[in-house]
Amino acid sequence: MVVDELSDETVDRLFHALADTTRRDILRRCVRGELSVSRLAEAYPMSFAAVQKHVAVLERAGLVAKQRSGREQLVRTDPDAVDRARRALDELESAWRGRVDRMARLLAEDPGTEAPDDPGTEENDTPEGPER
């Protein structure tokens, strides 16, 4: 699947990164402004190295960027990356809606299949019409 300029690999990295609660939280925190990795690590009950790994996954997915500022590495969110994830979801939704619409048309065209809204198919109907 290619979403605009996104390859399958890129989409996979995006959704892998977003699949983790901690990484989504890091992303939310960085949307509000740049934070150092050490500042981020203070917010989680895990090691500094574990937070660094989460940030690295987000960075590989293109959701955040790190920039060195003195001894610290500042993490900031790339708003365009979040938009790419939204577009990928929109394309998936469009594909599934198209499939559902095609199935509905095929079922409507099949003479052996009656439409679900057709009231003439009640179990108590006889060839002469509904029982009274």
Coordinates of N, CA and C in Angstrom, one line a residue:
M1 N 0.8 -1.2 0.0 CA 0.0 0.0 0.0 C 0.9 1.2 0.0
V2 N 0.6 2.2 -0.8 CA 1.3 3.4 -0.9 C 0.3 4.6 -0.6
V3 N 0.6 5.3 0.4 CA -0.2 6.4 0.8 C 0.5 7.7 0.4
D4 N 0.0 8.3 -0.6 CA 0.7 9.5 -1.2 C 2.2 9.1 -1.4
E5 N 3.1 9.7 -0.7 CA 4.5 9.4 -0.8 C 5.0 8.3 0.1
L6 N 4.0 7.7 0.9 CA 4.4 6.8 2.0 C 4.5 5.4 1.4
S7 N 5.6 4.7 1.7 CA 5.8 3.3 1.3 C 5.2 2.4 2.5
D8 N 5.0 1.2 2.2 CA 4.5 0.2 3.2 C 5.4 0.2 4.4
E9 N 6.7 0.3 4.2 CA 7.7 0.3 5.3 C 7.5 1.5 6.2
T10 N 7.3 2.7 5.5 CA 7.1 3.9 6.3 C 5.8 3.8 7.1
V11 N 4.7 3.4 6.5 CA 3.5 3.2 7.2 C 3.6 2.2 8.4
D12 N 4.3 1.1 8.1 CA 4.6 0.2 9.2 C 5.3 0.8 10.4
R13 N 6.4 1.6 10.1 CA 7.1 2.2 11.2 C 6.2 3.2 11.9
L14 N 5.4 4.0 11.2 CA 4.5 4.9 11.9 C 3.6 4.2 12.9
F15 N 2.9 3.2 12.4 CA 1.9 2.5 13.3 C 2.6 1.7 14.3
H16 N 3.8 1.2 14.1 CA 4.5 0.5 15.1 C 4.9 1.5 16.3
A17 N 5.3 2.6 15.9 CA 5.7 3.6 16.9 C 4.4 4.1 17.7
L18 N 3.3 4.2 17.0 CA 2.1 4.7 17.6 C 1.4 3.6 18.4
A19 N 1.8 2.4 18.3 CA 1.1 1.3 18.9 C 1.5 1.2 20.4
D20 N 2.5 1.9 20.9 CA 2.9 1.8 22.3 C 2.4 3.0 23.1
T21 N 1.8 2.8 24.3 CA 1.3 3.8 25.1 C 2.3 4.9 25.5
T22 N 3.5 4.4 25.9 CA 4.6 5.4 26.3 C 5.0 6.3 25.1
R23 N 5.1 5.7 24.0 CA 5.5 6.5 22.8 C 4.4 7.5 22.4
R24 N 3.2 7.1 22.5 CA 2.1 8.1 22.2 C 2.2 9.2 23.3
D25 N 2.4 8.9 24.5 CA 2.5 9.9 25.6 C 3.7 10.8 25.3
I26 N 4.8 10.3 24.9 CA 6.0 11.1 24.6 C 5.7 12.0 23.5
L27 N 5.0 11.5 22.5 CA 4.6 12.4 21.4 C 3.7 13.5 21.8
R28 N 2.7 13.2 22.7 CA 1.8 14.3 23.2 C 2.6 15.3 24.0
R29 N 3.5 14.9 24.8 CA 4.3 15.8 25.6 C 5.1 16.7 24.7
C30 N 5.7 16.2 23.6 CA 6.6 16.9 22.8 C 5.8 17.9 21.8
V31 N 4.5 17.6 21.6 CA 3.6 18.5 20.9 C 3.6 19.8 21.5
R32 N 3.5 19.8 22.9 CA 3.4 21.0 23.7 C 4.7 21.9 23.6
G33 N 5.8 21.3 23.3 CA 7.1 22.0 23.2 C 8.2 21.0 23.3
E34 N 9.4 21.5 22.9 CA 10.6 20.7 23.0 C 10.9 20.3 24.4
L35 N 11.3 19.0 24.6 CA 11.7 18.5 25.9 C 13.0 17.7 25.7
S36 N 13.8 17.8 26.7 CA 15.1 17.0 26.7 C 14.7 15.5 27.0
V37 N 15.5 14.6 26.5 CA 15.3 13.2 26.8 C 15.4 13.0 28.3
S38 N 16.3 13.7 29.0 CA 16.3 13.5 30.5 C 15.1 14.0 31.1
R39 N 14.5 15.1 30.7 CA 13.2 15.6 31.2 C 12.1 14.6 31.0
L40 N 12.1 14.0 29.8 CA 11.1 13.0 29.4 C 11.2 11.8 30.4
A41 N 12.4 11.4 30.6 CA 12.7 10.2 31.4 C 12.2 10.4 32.8
E42 N 12.1 11.6 33.3 CA 11.6 11.8 34.7 C 10.1 11.5 34.8
A43 N 9.4 11.5 33.7 CA 8.0 11.3 33.7 C 7.6 9.8 33.7
Y44 N 8.5 8.9 33.5 CA 8.2 7.5 33.4 C 8.9 6.6 34.4
P45 N 8.2 5.6 34.8 CA 8.8 4.6 35.8 C 9.7 3.6 35.1
M46 N 10.6 4.1 34.3 CA 11.6 3.2 33.6 C 12.9 3.9 33.5
S47 N 13.9 3.2 33.0 CA 15.2 3.7 33.0 C 15.3 4.8 31.9
F48 N 16.4 5.6 32.0 CA 16.7 6.6 31.0 C 16.9 5.9 29.6
A49 N 17.6 4.8 29.7 CA 17.9 4.1 28.4 C 16.6 3.6 27.7
A50 N 15.7 3.2 28.5 CA 14.4 2.7 28.0 C 13.7 3.9 27.3
V51 N 13.7 5.0 27.9 CA 13.1 6.2 27.3 C 13.8 6.6 26.0
Q52 N 15.1 6.5 26.0 CA 15.9 6.8 24.8 C 15.5 5.9 23.7
K53 N 15.3 4.6 24.0 CA 14.9 3.6 23.0 C 13.5 4.0 22.4
H54 N 12.6 4.4 23.3 CA 11.3 4.8 22.8 C 11.4 6.0 21.9
V55 N 12.2 7.0 22.3 CA 12.4 8.2 21.4 C 13.0 7.8 20.1
A56 N 14.0 6.8 20.1 CA 14.6 6.3 18.9 C 13.6 5.7 17.9
V57 N 12.6 5.0 18.5 CA 11.5 4.4 17.6 C 10.7 5.5 17.0
L58 N 10.4 6.5 17.8 CA 9.6 7.6 17.3 C 10.4 8.4 16.2
E59 N 11.7 8.5 16.4 CA 12.6 9.2 15.5 C 12.7 8.4 14.2
R60 N 12.8 7.1 14.3 CA 12.9 6.3 13.0 C 11.6 6.4 12.2
A61 N 10.5 6.5 12.9 CA 9.2 6.7 12.3 C 9.0 8.1 11.7
G62 N 9.9 9.0 12.1 CA 9.7 10.4 11.6 C 8.7 11.2 12.4
L63 N 8.3 10.7 13.5 CA 7.3 11.4 14.4 C 8.0 12.5 15.2
V64 N 9.2 12.3 15.6 CA 9.9 13.3 16.4 C 11.3 13.5 15.7
A65 N 11.9 14.6 16.1 CA 13.3 14.9 15.7 C 14.1 15.3 17.0
K66 N 15.4 14.8 17.0 CA 16.2 15.2 18.1 C 17.2 16.3 17.6
Q67 N 17.5 17.2 18.5 CA 18.5 18.2 18.2 C 19.4 18.4 19.5
R68 N 20.7 18.4 19.3 CA 21.6 18.6 20.4 C 21.6 20.0 20.8
S69 N 21.5 20.3 22.1 CA 21.6 21.7 22.6 C 22.5 21.5 23.9
G70 N 23.8 21.8 23.7 CA 24.8 21.7 24.7 C 24.9 20.2 25.1
R71 N 24.7 19.8 26.3 CA 24.8 18.4 26.8 C 23.5 17.7 26.6
E72 N 22.4 18.4 26.3 CA 21.1 17.7 26.2 C 20.7 17.5 24.7
Q73 N 19.8 16.5 24.6 CA 19.2 16.2 23.3 C 17.7 16.6 23.4
L74 N 17.3 17.6 22.6 CA 15.9 18.1 22.7 C 15.1 17.3 21.7
V75 N 13.9 16.9 22.1 CA 13.0 16.2 21.3 C 11.8 17.1 20.9
R76 N 11.5 17.1 19.6 CA 10.3 17.9 19.2 C 9.5 17.0 18.2
T77 N 8.2 17.3 18.2 CA 7.3 16.5 17.4 C 7.3 17.1 16.0
D78 N 7.2 16.3 15.0 CA 7.1 16.8 13.6 C 5.6 16.7 13.3
P79 N 4.9 17.9 13.2 CA 3.5 17.9 13.0 C 3.1 17.2 11.6
D80 N 4.0 17.3 10.7 CA 3.7 16.7 9.4 C 3.7 15.2 9.5
A81 N 4.4 14.6 10.4 CA 4.4 13.2 10.5 C 3.1 12.7 11.1
V82 N 2.5 13.4 12.0 CA 1.2 13.1 12.5 C 0.2 13.2 11.4
D83 N 0.3 14.2 10.5 CA -0.6 14.3 9.4 C -0.4 13.1 8.5
R84 N 0.8 12.6 8.3 CA 1.0 11.4 7.4 C 0.3 10.2 8.0
A85 N 0.3 10.1 9.3 CA -0.4 8.9 9.9 C -1.9 9.1 9.7
R86 N -2.4 10.3 9.8 CA -3.8 10.5 9.6 C -4.2 10.2 8.1
R87 N -3.3 10.6 7.2 CA -3.6 10.3 5.8 C -3.6 8.8 5.5
A88 N -2.7 8.1 6.2 CA -2.6 6.6 6.0 C -3.9 6.0 6.5
L89 N -4.4 6.5 7.7 CA -5.7 5.9 8.2 C -6.8 6.3 7.2
D90 N -6.8 7.5 6.7 CA -7.9 7.9 5.8 C -7.9 7.0 4.6
E91 N -6.7 6.7 4.1 CA -6.7 5.8 2.9 C -7.2 4.4 3.2
L92 N -6.8 3.9 4.3 CA -7.3 2.6 4.7 C -8.9 2.7 4.9
E93 N -9.4 3.7 5.5 CA -10.8 3.8 5.6 C -11.5 3.9 4.2
S94 N -10.9 4.7 3.3 CA -11.5 4.8 2.0 C -11.5 3.4 1.3
A95 N -10.4 2.7 1.4 CA -10.3 1.4 0.8 C -11.4 0.4 1.3
W96 N -11.6 0.4 2.6 CA -12.6 -0.5 3.2 C -14.0 0.0 2.9
R97 N -14.3 1.3 2.9 CA -15.6 1.8 2.5 C -15.9 1.4 1.0
G98 N -14.9 1.5 0.2 CA -15.1 1.1 -1.2 C -15.4 -0.4 -1.3
R99 N -14.8 -1.2 -0.6 CA -15.0 -2.7 -0.6 C -16.5 -2.9 -0.1
V100 N -16.9 -2.3 1.0 CA -18.2 -2.5 1.5 C -19.2 -2.0 0.5
D101 N -19.0 -0.9 -0.2 CA -19.9 -0.4 -1.2 C -20.0 -1.4 -2.3
R102 N -18.9 -1.9 -2.8 CA -18.9 -2.9 -3.9 C -19.7 -4.2 -3.5
M103 N -19.5 -4.6 -2.3 CA -20.2 -5.8 -1.8 C -21.7 -5.5 -1.8
A104 N -22.1 -4.3 -1.3 CA -23.5 -4.0 -1.2 C -24.1 -3.9 -2.6
R105 N -23.4 -3.4 -3.6 CA -23.9 -3.4 -5.0 C -24.0 -4.8 -5.6
L106 N -23.0 -5.6 -5.3 CA -23.1 -7.0 -5.8 C -24.3 -7.7 -5.2
L107 N -24.5 -7.6 -3.9 CA -25.7 -8.2 -3.2 C -27.0 -7.7 -3.8
A108 N -27.0 -6.4 -4.1 CA -28.3 -5.8 -4.6 C -28.5 -6.3 -6.0
E109 N -27.5 -6.6 -6.8 CA -27.7 -7.1 -8.1 C -28.0 -8.6 -8.2
D110 N -27.7 -9.3 -7.2 CA -27.9 -10.8 -7.1 C -29.4 -11.1 -7.0
P111 N -30.1 -11.7 -8.0 CA -31.5 -11.9 -7.8 C -31.9 -12.9 -6.7
G112 N -31.0 -13.7 -6.3 CA -31.2 -14.7 -5.2 C -31.1 -14.0 -3.8
T113 N -30.6 -12.8 -3.8 CA -30.4 -12.1 -2.5 C -31.4 -11.0 -2.4
E114 N -32.1 -11.0 -1.3 CA -33.1 -9.9 -1.1 C -32.5 -8.8 -0.2
A115 N -32.8 -7.6 -0.5 CA -32.3 -6.5 0.3 C -32.8 -6.6 1.7
P116 N -32.0 -6.2 2.7 CA -32.4 -6.3 4.1 C -33.6 -5.5 4.4
D117 N -33.8 -4.4 3.7 CA -35.0 -3.5 4.0 C -36.3 -4.0 3.3
D118 N -36.2 -5.1 2.6 CA -37.4 -5.5 1.8 C -38.4 -6.2 2.8
P119 N -39.5 -5.6 3.1 CA -40.5 -6.1 4.1 C -41.2 -7.3 3.5
G120 N -41.1 -7.6 2.2 CA -41.9 -8.8 1.6 C -41.3 -10.1 1.9
T121 N -40.3 -10.2 2.7 CA -39.6 -11.5 3.0 C -39.8 -12.0 4.4
E122 N -40.9 -11.6 5.0 CA -41.1 -12.1 6.4 C -41.4 -13.6 6.4
E123 N -41.1 -14.3 7.4 CA -41.3 -15.7 7.5 C -42.8 -16.1 7.4
N124 N -43.6 -15.2 7.9 CA -45.0 -15.5 7.9 C -45.7 -15.2 6.6
D125 N -45.0 -14.8 5.6 CA -45.6 -14.4 4.3 C -45.9 -15.7 3.6
T126 N -47.0 -15.7 2.8 CA -47.4 -16.8 1.9 C -47.3 -16.2 0.5
P127 N -47.4 -17.1 -0.5 CA -47.4 -16.5 -1.8 C -48.5 -15.5 -2.1
E128 N -49.6 -15.7 -1.3 CA -50.7 -14.7 -1.5 C -50.5 -13.4 -0.8
G129 N -49.5 -13.3 0.1 CA -49.3 -12.1 0.9 C -49.2 -12.5 2.3
P130 N -49.0 -11.5 3.2 CA -48.8 -11.7 4.6 C -50.1 -12.2 5.2
E131 N -49.9 -13.1 6.2 CA -51.1 -13.6 6.9 C -51.7 -12.5 7.8
R132 N -53.0 -12.6 8.0 CA -53.6 -11.5 8.8 C -54.3 -12.2 9.9

